[in-house]
XYZ file of C-alpha atoms in Angstrom:
770
model
C 58.986 72.790 107.836
C 57.652 76.260 107.016
C 60.981 77.786 107.937
C 62.864 75.337 105.724
C 60.486 75.969 102.836
C 61.086 79.697 103.186
C 64.845 79.179 103.114
C 64.494 76.972 100.023
C 62.414 79.581 98.263
C 65.049 82.211 98.970
C 67.742 80.005 97.464
C 65.739 79.136 94.340
C 63.515 76.220 93.350
C 66.252 74.204 91.660
C 69.204 75.137 93.842
C 71.379 72.594 95.590
C 69.932 73.800 98.873
C 66.347 73.183 97.747
C 67.145 69.724 96.399
C 68.875 68.538 99.545
C 67.554 70.567 102.487
C 64.354 68.533 102.697
C 66.294 65.293 102.872
C 68.558 66.729 105.539
C 65.618 68.015 107.552
C 63.983 64.582 107.481
C 67.106 63.118 109.025
C 67.027 65.550 111.949
C 65.643 64.227 115.187
C 62.883 65.732 117.326
C 65.409 67.571 119.518
C 67.046 69.263 116.545
C 63.671 70.251 115.128
C 62.750 71.801 118.452
C 66.044 73.731 118.563
C 65.455 74.986 115.018
C 61.960 76.137 115.925
C 63.181 78.039 118.964
C 66.057 79.595 117.016
C 63.669 80.756 114.298
C 61.249 82.189 116.838
C 64.043 84.068 118.613
C 66.362 85.278 115.873
C 65.201 83.734 112.621
C 66.381 80.589 110.863
C 70.082 79.800 110.530
C 70.969 77.468 107.693
C 74.544 76.860 108.882
C 73.854 73.395 110.372
C 72.259 72.258 107.117
C 75.230 73.325 105.049
C 77.562 71.634 107.548
C 75.531 68.444 107.198
C 75.618 68.774 103.411
C 79.396 68.896 103.540
C 79.549 65.589 105.350
C 76.994 63.978 103.012
C 78.289 65.273 99.684
C 82.023 65.962 100.113
C 82.649 62.961 102.367
C 85.926 64.548 103.523
C 87.018 66.393 106.617
C 86.920 70.158 105.975
C 90.315 71.832 106.459
C 90.509 74.349 109.307
C 86.889 73.756 110.221
C 87.266 75.803 113.408
C 87.950 78.922 111.305
C 84.968 78.530 108.961
C 82.476 81.304 109.652
C 80.029 80.585 106.811
C 79.451 76.955 105.886
C 77.204 77.915 102.996
C 79.981 79.866 101.255
C 82.604 77.247 102.080
C 80.452 74.439 100.750
C 79.451 76.148 97.500
C 82.991 77.282 96.641
C 84.444 73.838 97.333
C 81.566 72.172 95.516
C 82.159 74.319 92.414
C 85.891 73.628 92.431
C 85.489 69.862 92.934
C 82.947 69.562 90.136
C 85.094 71.708 87.819
C 88.193 69.574 88.382
C 86.340 66.261 88.302
C 86.976 65.448 91.951
C 83.270 65.191 92.728
C 80.935 63.042 90.650
C 77.465 64.550 90.834
C 75.881 61.330 89.611
C 76.989 59.598 92.806
C 74.436 61.530 94.889
C 70.739 61.187 94.127
C 70.055 64.750 95.252
C 72.437 66.135 92.630
C 71.466 63.803 89.803
C 68.604 65.966 88.556
C 68.132 67.331 85.034
C 66.937 70.651 86.499
C 70.181 71.095 88.363
C 73.401 72.419 86.751
C 76.161 72.132 89.387
C 78.486 74.775 87.948
C 75.715 77.172 86.988
C 73.929 77.159 90.345
C 77.052 77.412 92.486
C 79.019 79.911 90.350
C 77.294 83.084 91.693
C 78.585 82.190 95.179
C 82.238 81.624 94.215
C 84.592 84.422 95.255
C 87.817 82.389 95.178
C 88.946 79.848 92.579
C 92.137 77.794 92.171
C 93.303 76.449 88.797
C 95.878 73.654 88.837
C 98.081 71.420 86.702
C 97.158 71.553 82.997
C 94.537 74.288 83.458
C 91.697 71.910 82.679
C 89.381 74.236 84.582
C 90.176 77.101 82.204
C 89.296 74.954 79.188
C 86.023 73.840 80.776
C 84.955 77.325 81.824
C 85.559 78.824 78.377
C 83.544 76.123 76.625
C 80.436 77.314 74.809
C 78.007 75.499 77.104
C 79.478 77.265 80.165
C 79.082 80.798 78.853
C 76.582 81.673 81.573
C 78.832 80.140 84.230
C 81.714 82.361 83.115
C 79.410 85.361 83.159
C 78.428 84.586 86.754
C 82.057 84.189 87.776
C 82.935 87.549 86.225
C 80.597 89.156 88.726
C 81.380 87.085 91.824
C 85.043 86.029 91.610
C 87.542 88.177 93.509
C 90.573 85.918 93.995
C 92.100 83.777 91.229
C 94.858 81.341 92.188
C 97.187 79.169 90.107
C 98.910 76.209 91.730
C 101.324 73.504 90.520
C 100.989 74.539 86.875
C 102.504 72.510 84.055
C 103.507 73.538 80.550
C 100.571 73.894 78.219
C 99.965 73.901 74.486
C 98.595 76.708 72.344
C 94.954 75.653 72.654
C 95.098 75.716 76.461
C 96.773 79.130 76.415
C 94.008 80.330 74.123
C 91.430 79.248 76.704
C 93.455 80.882 79.480
C 93.561 84.186 77.587
C 89.804 84.100 77.162
C 89.315 83.286 80.848
C 91.658 85.999 82.116
C 90.220 88.550 79.722
C 86.700 87.893 80.948
C 87.463 87.564 84.671
C 90.038 90.360 85.011
C 89.601 92.800 82.149
C 85.794 92.591 82.140
C 85.272 91.064 85.580
C 85.808 91.668 89.275
C 89.000 89.705 90.024
C 91.200 91.874 92.228
C 93.843 89.332 93.286
C 95.994 86.928 91.275
C 98.179 84.472 93.197
C 100.570 81.815 91.900
C 101.966 79.020 94.071
C 104.580 76.269 93.806
C 105.806 76.326 90.215
C 109.369 74.915 90.433
C 110.024 75.064 86.670
C 107.686 77.717 85.296
C 106.698 77.832 81.659
C 107.989 81.290 80.742
C 105.376 81.921 78.057
C 102.547 80.953 80.391
C 103.980 82.926 83.306
C 104.433 86.069 81.219
C 100.933 85.676 79.814
C 99.379 85.564 83.299
C 101.491 88.469 84.541
C 100.790 90.660 81.505
C 97.042 90.107 81.543
C 96.941 90.613 85.317
C 98.608 93.977 84.710
C 95.859 94.849 82.253
C 97.845 94.379 79.030
C 96.574 92.492 76.042
C 98.046 92.703 72.592
C 94.902 93.356 70.609
C 96.791 93.090 67.345
C 97.222 89.402 68.052
C 93.681 88.814 69.216
C 93.155 86.374 66.369
C 96.005 84.283 67.702
C 93.852 83.370 70.677
C 90.268 83.644 69.515
C 88.222 84.853 66.605
C 88.179 88.590 67.141
C 87.440 90.799 70.156
C 84.981 89.649 72.772
C 81.428 90.951 72.762
C 82.097 93.375 75.613
C 85.100 94.817 73.765
C 83.000 95.289 70.640
C 80.306 97.057 72.642
C 82.877 99.375 74.248
C 84.473 100.102 70.877
C 81.105 100.874 69.339
C 80.295 103.222 72.201
C 83.661 104.953 71.802
C 83.159 105.207 68.044
C 79.712 106.747 68.547
C 81.134 109.183 71.068
C 83.975 110.114 68.717
C 81.533 110.631 65.861
C 79.427 112.898 68.061
C 82.494 114.892 69.074
C 83.542 115.308 65.445
C 80.044 116.361 64.426
C 79.945 118.956 67.213
C 83.327 120.345 66.163
C 82.199 120.485 62.553
C 79.093 122.424 63.492
C 81.107 124.794 65.679
C 83.745 125.382 62.998
C 81.149 125.924 60.292
C 79.398 128.539 62.418
C 82.670 130.286 63.198
C 83.776 130.120 59.577
C 80.474 131.528 58.330
C 80.737 134.415 60.791
C 84.239 135.317 59.665
C 86.196 135.486 56.471
C 84.466 132.630 54.696
C 81.565 134.780 53.545
C 83.030 135.098 50.030
C 83.005 131.341 49.556
C 86.776 130.782 49.378
C 88.659 129.208 52.303
C 91.165 131.445 54.034
C 94.697 130.188 54.597
C 95.138 129.705 58.357
C 97.679 131.779 60.204
C 100.996 130.156 60.998
C 101.560 128.782 64.473
C 104.442 127.012 66.094
C 102.654 123.716 66.663
C 105.089 120.838 66.720
C 103.884 117.771 64.861
C 105.242 114.827 66.804
C 104.155 111.507 68.224
C 101.887 113.164 70.734
C 100.246 116.040 68.925
C 100.312 115.260 65.216
C 97.123 113.283 64.942
C 95.306 115.810 67.113
C 96.375 118.530 64.713
C 95.290 116.463 61.734
C 91.931 115.589 63.247
C 91.324 119.220 64.079
C 92.298 120.370 60.592
C 90.230 117.656 58.955
C 87.268 118.733 61.048
C 87.373 122.128 59.371
C 85.285 122.835 56.247
C 87.828 121.849 53.600
C 86.544 121.061 50.182
C 85.055 117.563 50.037
C 87.541 116.186 47.465
C 90.498 117.287 49.539
C 89.067 115.805 52.754
C 88.238 112.453 51.156
C 91.618 112.285 49.465
C 93.374 112.931 52.768
C 91.497 110.135 54.518
C 92.034 107.675 51.700
C 95.750 108.326 51.447
C 96.166 108.294 55.207
C 94.471 104.913 55.439
C 96.503 103.500 52.572
C 99.829 104.735 53.897
C 99.581 103.258 57.385
C 96.746 101.049 58.667
C 94.657 103.240 60.927
C 91.888 101.946 63.121
C 89.189 104.346 64.256
C 88.353 101.922 67.089
C 90.597 103.445 69.731
C 92.935 100.894 71.283
C 95.564 103.074 72.849
C 94.419 106.474 71.859
C 97.571 107.035 69.807
C 98.102 107.850 66.136
C 100.917 107.166 63.755
C 103.484 109.949 63.379
C 104.257 108.646 59.943
C 100.587 108.631 58.978
C 100.321 112.299 59.867
C 103.643 113.670 58.745
C 103.331 112.220 55.240
C 100.024 113.977 54.710
C 101.317 117.257 56.061
C 104.234 117.119 53.672
C 101.915 116.694 50.670
C 99.501 119.484 51.564
C 101.226 122.784 52.417
C 97.943 124.228 53.589
C 97.922 121.711 56.427
C 101.371 122.736 57.604
C 99.949 126.129 58.506
C 97.598 125.915 61.423
C 95.706 128.499 63.384
C 96.839 129.396 66.887
C 93.664 128.142 68.418
C 94.583 124.644 67.265
C 97.032 124.553 70.153
C 94.175 123.787 72.485
C 93.635 120.543 70.625
C 97.144 119.261 71.358
C 97.036 116.423 73.869
C 93.477 115.312 73.098
C 92.750 111.639 72.564
C 94.030 110.350 69.237
C 91.910 108.147 67.066
C 94.427 106.669 64.628
C 96.247 103.617 65.930
C 99.688 102.839 64.737
C 99.810 99.122 64.192
C 102.741 97.336 65.722
C 105.558 96.706 63.292
C 108.074 95.326 65.770
C 110.474 92.556 64.712
C 108.617 89.604 66.233
C 109.857 86.138 65.449
C 106.328 84.807 65.698
C 103.489 87.359 65.616
C 101.258 84.906 67.477
C 103.633 84.405 70.383
C 103.041 86.571 73.438
C 106.495 85.673 74.697
C 108.157 87.325 71.718
C 105.824 90.289 72.062
C 106.739 90.969 75.669
C 110.482 90.499 75.228
C 110.761 92.599 72.074
C 113.034 95.555 72.695
C 111.607 98.974 71.908
C 113.162 100.176 68.641
C 111.737 103.662 68.597
C 113.584 106.605 70.057
C 112.177 108.849 72.751
C 110.035 110.741 70.251
C 108.225 107.620 69.143
C 104.778 106.473 70.090
C 104.576 105.478 73.776
C 101.795 104.206 75.949
C 100.312 106.944 78.105
C 101.094 104.860 81.195
C 104.663 104.169 80.176
C 105.827 107.418 78.577
C 108.345 107.928 81.340
C 109.458 104.333 81.801
C 112.882 105.062 80.336
C 113.148 108.267 82.309
C 112.102 106.552 85.514
C 114.627 103.797 85.002
C 117.342 106.378 84.536
C 116.068 108.413 87.476
C 116.467 105.319 89.626
C 120.123 105.218 88.654
C 120.895 108.913 88.584
C 118.693 110.731 91.063
C 118.641 107.949 93.625
C 122.018 107.382 95.279
C 121.083 103.855 96.214
C 120.087 102.589 92.816
C 122.282 99.679 91.743
C 120.359 98.974 88.544
C 122.622 100.792 86.079
C 124.983 98.075 84.954
C 124.163 95.206 87.259
C 124.056 91.798 85.622
C 120.588 91.188 86.948
C 119.138 94.131 85.072
C 121.444 94.973 82.190
C 120.243 96.953 79.213
C 119.003 95.134 76.165
C 118.634 97.744 73.474
C 116.326 99.862 75.624
C 116.613 101.918 78.778
C 117.641 99.881 81.800
C 115.832 96.732 80.774
C 112.516 98.452 79.979
C 110.719 96.655 77.178
C 108.012 97.750 74.826
C 104.366 97.184 75.624
C 103.207 99.873 73.239
C 101.408 97.435 70.963
C 99.225 96.228 73.806
C 95.778 97.448 74.660
C 95.332 98.470 78.287
C 92.450 97.038 80.269
C 91.454 96.843 83.902
C 94.208 95.353 86.102
C 94.235 93.593 89.468
C 95.173 95.243 92.761
C 97.007 92.289 94.376
C 99.778 90.140 92.904
C 101.290 87.243 94.862
C 104.078 84.935 93.647
C 105.018 82.085 96.007
C 107.852 79.633 95.268
C 108.120 80.533 91.584
C 111.742 80.982 90.358
C 112.077 84.174 88.332
C 114.822 84.379 85.739
C 116.454 87.565 84.514
C 114.084 87.690 81.541
C 110.924 87.317 83.620
C 112.231 89.804 86.194
C 112.785 92.397 83.470
C 109.283 91.775 82.174
C 107.818 92.017 85.670
C 109.797 95.203 86.258
C 108.384 96.687 83.064
C 104.856 95.749 84.051
C 105.301 97.116 87.571
C 106.555 100.459 86.251
C 103.036 101.465 85.160
C 100.836 99.157 87.267
C 99.148 102.032 89.089
C 96.202 99.951 90.331
C 98.526 97.601 92.250
C 97.973 97.867 96.000
C 99.589 94.661 97.323
C 102.755 93.026 95.990
C 104.025 89.758 97.499
C 107.223 88.132 96.158
C 108.053 85.053 98.201
C 110.900 82.609 97.545
C 111.414 83.505 93.901
C 115.214 83.147 93.847
C 115.668 86.774 92.847
C 119.321 87.148 93.758
C 120.786 90.094 91.839
C 117.465 90.495 90.024
C 116.130 92.248 93.111
C 117.697 95.400 91.638
C 115.611 95.020 88.501
C 112.428 94.720 90.572
C 113.460 97.811 92.534
C 113.914 99.668 89.244
C 110.338 98.897 88.213
C 109.029 99.900 91.629
C 110.962 103.150 91.465
C 109.366 103.924 88.094
C 105.948 103.112 89.541
C 106.511 105.517 92.426
C 106.754 108.402 89.945
C 103.081 108.005 88.999
C 100.893 110.386 90.964
C 98.012 107.889 90.963
C 100.073 104.969 92.284
C 98.096 102.894 94.824
C 100.821 100.567 96.176
C 100.397 100.211 99.944
C 101.720 96.727 100.846
C 105.066 95.193 99.806
C 106.284 91.812 101.060
C 109.597 90.368 99.860
C 111.005 87.086 101.182
C 113.639 84.696 99.883
C 116.278 82.181 100.901
C 119.318 84.354 100.173
C 119.602 88.103 100.585
C 121.596 89.865 97.888
C 121.649 93.061 99.890
C 121.386 93.770 103.616
C 117.839 93.778 104.972
C 118.008 97.326 106.277
C 119.357 98.569 102.969
C 116.430 97.000 101.131
C 114.031 98.582 103.633
C 115.632 101.978 102.984
C 115.379 101.523 99.205
C 111.705 100.624 99.200
C 110.602 103.112 101.835
C 112.479 106.020 100.267
C 110.657 105.354 96.976
C 107.270 104.625 98.585
C 106.751 106.725 101.706
C 103.014 106.108 101.253
C 103.365 102.396 102.091
C 101.294 101.079 104.984
C 102.953 97.652 105.306
C 106.517 96.615 104.477
C 107.855 93.114 105.122
C 111.405 92.025 104.257
C 112.417 88.469 105.124
C 115.474 86.346 104.291
C 116.714 82.977 105.545
C 120.432 83.126 104.796
C 123.022 85.739 104.028
C 124.590 85.747 100.575
C 128.370 85.596 100.835
C 128.684 87.833 97.756
C 126.628 90.512 99.434
C 129.634 92.644 100.310
C 130.959 92.822 96.733
C 129.195 96.043 95.822
C 129.664 97.562 92.394
C 131.588 100.810 92.097
C 129.424 103.871 91.679
C 126.484 102.265 93.473
C 126.472 103.568 97.042
C 124.344 101.975 99.705
C 120.587 102.584 99.716
C 120.897 103.171 103.452
C 122.471 106.539 102.604
C 119.247 107.715 100.958
C 117.219 110.101 103.079
C 113.791 108.678 103.908
C 110.949 111.208 103.710
C 108.198 111.181 106.302
C 106.219 108.008 105.655
C 102.777 106.584 106.325
C 104.189 103.212 107.391
C 102.029 101.424 109.956
C 103.487 97.903 109.940
C 107.155 96.947 109.555
C 108.390 93.333 109.582
C 112.061 92.436 109.178
C 113.503 88.934 109.334
C 117.284 89.128 109.343
C 119.426 86.280 107.953
C 121.325 86.197 111.250
C 122.460 89.767 110.727
C 123.427 92.046 113.602
C 120.722 94.524 114.540
C 122.394 97.938 114.395
C 120.087 100.632 115.743
C 121.915 103.263 113.673
C 120.447 101.746 110.481
C 116.972 101.201 111.921
C 116.735 104.617 113.559
C 116.183 106.631 110.304
C 113.296 104.320 109.439
C 111.722 104.744 112.874
C 112.146 108.523 112.753
C 110.431 108.712 109.354
C 107.562 106.417 110.446
C 105.674 108.459 113.002
C 102.503 106.420 112.317
C 104.134 103.042 113.013
C 101.781 100.746 114.934
C 103.376 97.306 114.505
C 107.048 96.327 114.545
C 108.362 92.780 114.176
C 112.059 91.860 114.381
C 112.989 88.265 113.604
C 116.273 86.319 113.837
C 118.412 89.348 114.602
C 121.513 89.234 116.745
C 122.346 92.023 119.175
C 125.999 93.001 118.692
C 126.228 94.564 122.159
C 124.116 94.892 125.267
C 123.405 98.585 124.626
C 121.703 98.066 121.245
C 118.352 96.919 122.658
C 118.281 99.831 125.081
C 118.931 102.285 122.250
C 116.129 100.669 120.254
C 113.643 101.037 123.111
C 114.599 104.685 123.550
C 114.112 105.296 119.814
C 110.711 103.613 119.869
C 109.569 105.687 122.832
C 110.789 108.916 121.243
C 109.851 108.400 117.576
C 106.877 106.039 117.569
C 104.280 107.074 120.146
C 101.544 105.130 118.312
C 103.283 101.747 118.465
C 100.755 99.150 119.649
C 102.318 95.795 118.752
C 105.942 94.763 119.225
C 107.292 91.328 118.381
C 110.682 89.667 118.844
C 111.211 86.197 117.368
C 114.341 84.119 117.738
C 116.250 87.000 119.323
C 118.355 86.029 122.328
C 117.035 88.143 125.212
C 118.446 86.010 128.021
C 120.868 88.790 129.000
C 118.402 91.649 128.529
C 116.055 91.214 131.492
C 115.970 94.953 132.274
C 114.789 95.830 128.749
C 112.169 93.052 128.819
C 110.699 94.469 132.025
C 110.675 98.000 130.563
C 108.659 96.743 127.605
C 106.163 94.972 129.869
C 105.687 98.210 131.783
C 105.118 100.320 128.658
C 101.738 102.119 128.973
C 101.136 102.254 125.214
C 101.905 98.755 123.926
C 98.857 96.500 123.644
C 100.481 93.326 122.289
C 103.972 92.020 123.125
C 105.498 88.866 121.681
C 108.674 87.166 122.879
C 108.808 84.088 120.675
C 111.707 81.663 121.153
C 113.733 84.403 122.834
C 115.242 82.233 125.654
C 113.716 84.463 128.310
C 114.139 81.926 131.124
C 117.322 80.238 129.917
C 119.418 81.559 132.808
C 116.882 83.533 134.769
C 116.134 83.525 138.473
C 112.866 83.213 140.381
C 112.936 86.971 141.008
C 112.847 87.681 137.259
C 109.640 85.661 136.850
C 108.053 87.489 139.795
C 109.025 90.848 138.293
C 107.416 89.849 134.989
C 104.180 88.869 136.732
C 104.080 92.099 138.752
C 104.773 94.215 135.640
C 101.890 92.608 133.753
C 99.556 92.886 136.765
C 100.118 96.654 136.926
C 99.848 97.261 133.177
C 96.209 97.937 132.284
C 96.923 98.658 128.592
C 98.480 95.286 127.688
C 95.897 93.035 125.977
C 98.010 90.194 124.589
C 101.158 88.509 125.884
C 102.725 85.808 123.728
C 105.525 83.696 125.184
C 105.872 80.635 122.904
C 109.105 78.640 122.984
C 110.613 80.127 126.150
C 110.905 76.960 128.296
C 108.291 77.887 130.830
C 107.698 74.368 132.056
C 105.060 73.465 134.626
C 106.130 75.572 137.594
C 106.465 78.846 135.650
C 103.075 78.288 134.000
C 101.441 77.835 137.398
C 103.092 81.056 138.601
C 101.656 82.972 135.603
C 98.152 82.333 136.948
C 98.871 85.070 139.535
C 98.511 87.638 136.739
C 94.752 87.243 137.263
C 94.801 87.468 141.074
C 92.371 89.629 143.024
C 94.794 92.573 143.358
C 95.622 92.627 139.636
C 94.664 95.548 137.372
C 95.658 93.641 134.248
C 93.423 93.732 131.169
C 95.127 90.760 129.539
C 92.812 89.017 127.071
C 95.195 86.564 125.420
C 98.031 84.451 126.788
C 100.095 82.280 124.453
C 102.216 79.592 126.119
C 102.695 77.283 123.110
C 105.828 75.119 122.798
C 106.780 75.493 126.447
C 107.186 71.883 127.645
C 103.901 71.985 129.595
C 102.642 68.613 130.853
C 99.059 67.640 131.810
C 99.643 67.810 135.567
C 101.094 71.320 135.289
C 98.149 72.462 133.155
C 95.690 71.037 135.683
C 97.421 72.849 138.546
C 97.349 76.097 136.544
C 93.625 75.561 135.940
C 92.856 75.067 139.645
C 94.823 78.191 140.582
C 93.058 80.219 137.877
C 89.675 79.017 139.163
C 90.577 80.167 142.671
C 91.505 83.651 141.456
C 88.283 83.923 139.471
C 86.263 82.905 142.504
C 88.052 85.498 144.655
C 87.205 88.173 142.078
C 83.527 87.275 142.189
C 83.565 85.333 138.948
C 84.585 88.346 136.850
C 87.641 88.057 134.613
C 88.531 89.531 131.226
C 90.796 86.649 130.331
C 89.483 85.281 127.029
C 91.957 82.983 125.275
C 94.733 80.563 126.207
C 96.878 79.127 123.400
C 98.507 75.747 124.080
C 99.909 74.512 120.777
C 102.706 71.905 120.759
C 102.871 71.066 124.447
C 103.282 67.644 126.048
C 99.620 67.077 126.787
C 99.587 63.597 125.214
C 101.664 62.101 128.017
C 98.606 61.733 130.276
C 95.446 61.950 128.208
C 93.032 61.605 131.116
C 94.586 64.427 133.170
C 94.868 66.622 130.079
C 91.180 66.127 129.250
C 90.146 67.093 132.770
C 92.346 70.217 132.704
C 91.017 71.260 129.274
C 87.415 70.658 130.318
C 87.765 72.865 133.387
C 89.720 75.517 131.460
C 87.051 75.779 128.766
C 84.553 76.685 131.463
C 86.445 79.884 132.309
C 88.161 80.851 129.025
C 88.641 79.961 125.365
C 91.280 77.298 124.763
C 93.106 76.812 121.453
C 95.258 73.722 121.220
C 96.172 70.858 118.915
C 96.855 67.122 119.061
C 100.632 67.157 118.986
C 102.934 64.151 119.261
C 105.461 65.061 121.934
C 107.758 62.236 120.860
C 108.736 64.457 117.938
C 109.774 67.322 120.246
C 112.968 69.195 119.570
C 116.174 68.169 121.333
C 116.380 71.358 123.395
C 113.143 70.437 125.176
C 114.789 67.385 126.692
C 116.977 69.520 128.951
C 113.869 70.913 130.686
C 112.228 67.515 131.366
């Protein structure tokens, strides 16, 4: 009881834990109380059983993947918050929760690190309500992952709430990952809104379209910036006055500054003006300049982009000849932060519509006002087409120009805030318009570390995405390290896409390219757009490479440049590739041995290795590899008994191999029993994991394997490093009693991971092994 009271006090007097732990403890029997006392005396009190019991009492549902839950407290509180927010859980139905001291959302919000919003975004509306202000504040500090799932079209009021939520959680919060799932017909306005705000953009000029003015945190930041700017101006004034008084201003008349070749343009004009205005001009002249400047073009001293209006400056310089002549030392001021914002005057159909804002084509020429993070967007887009031989984005239909450079659109009117580091889009069709917008956002998204595009129906629009990524690669502070692209159809060969991405991002750590089917139009390449595979790949930092071919031949000549450039490669996965000739796999193994000495994990999935027994044995004998996977590779389709013995002997002599995965290779009962010899007394194997899932194993075969394994363990004096046996999707339901006995005895010597699978639904190719 004292231990429980201490845990309650740590959680808070009115927390869910405090309100329900006492009731749970009363329901525990004498044995449980004794166990709790001993656990507390030995290592302190663990509250995990209480939170597990709370789940059963409050949620009244079976927790998904309960075997993988490491912290029941976190799992319970996150699920509890989400269920209350979406109305799934009625707090009045439980007497422990029906307490006026207890606010479900408020008390659980500090523990929520992941939140999913669904359907009509009712959760966004609830969280931005006035009475949940403190809840939203808590989430801004705790939430790391924000997910959207099965969204529907929404009206303006819901989008207004979403803007407020995203602004608080991303721009002024701690959200680092935004994921969107299963949106078959996406609302373009809503999709663009989420993407733009995730990238850190917000059109401050239209703030009133979504809420009444900037948020409190924005106002505080603007006030701080204004105070800092005022201090800087005051310091410059004092410095200039001292310098002026020490020089030629002793007679009381201002001296005309010497001429200097300072160009007044979109980047330096306002700096020149601010510097000149900071000098001791006569008060009437200074006031008149400010008044006319503010009347000519609206200028906001609250810095939004740190840019000024060229027109605002040039007009004043034309009226006052004295300002056209500047002193040479004013050159040092060029490039400093501007404090006069040029309001957006783009041709928007509806100034309150973010959709029109994002898709508005930039009208200014290259000398116009550009965002500091997108000043080279046009150049980068052109560089992708000119400097990169493999850039097909010049005139391709998926990324054609629309008044700007290579599909790059204007975001100059937007204020830049904090952006997320992970963006994931699963099963969300992306049109040409949304791809161009995403490409534009990607081109300056320097905080992005992980990009996942999965089943988005990109087609030819993949070139537009590549254009944005190429522009992003030109930023010295780019943080992109993980890229995963998967889709049904491939519009370009897998290896060509790998070359394109890796040549632009040699700093990548993980690259995954995966396609289901080959596009028949793939070979119709545009003239003037040579293959990306011809681009030289610089030395890369790649550690993990995954390629799933749409039944393409695996030509080592295309993969070899990637392997040579990736000296740090540690994991390689090849899926659904066909070997055009018997020599290809041998060439691949030679290349891996020569170019990738740090390779630790190698995986083949759905690659026919039935005729490559020699290469399979060479891999099993490799002294460097720690994990080898042959998944559905038909290893024993036409093999002999000698081949199985050679495999066992190779693994027994390999002390570096830690994991061997053989799912879907038609082992059957007799081959499984033979594999137990890997752990015999004369074995030097260090194998810790063996995966024999989907191998037509029956209960009697598993029991025989168990008995043989027990004998080997006994012969070795009860010492064995074998830790885990994976048995998913085997025929263990055919004799439940025998299977239970085998599993019980197995669990005494190793960890067993299996499932309750209905063998009647087995695939047709299993029948031939029965």
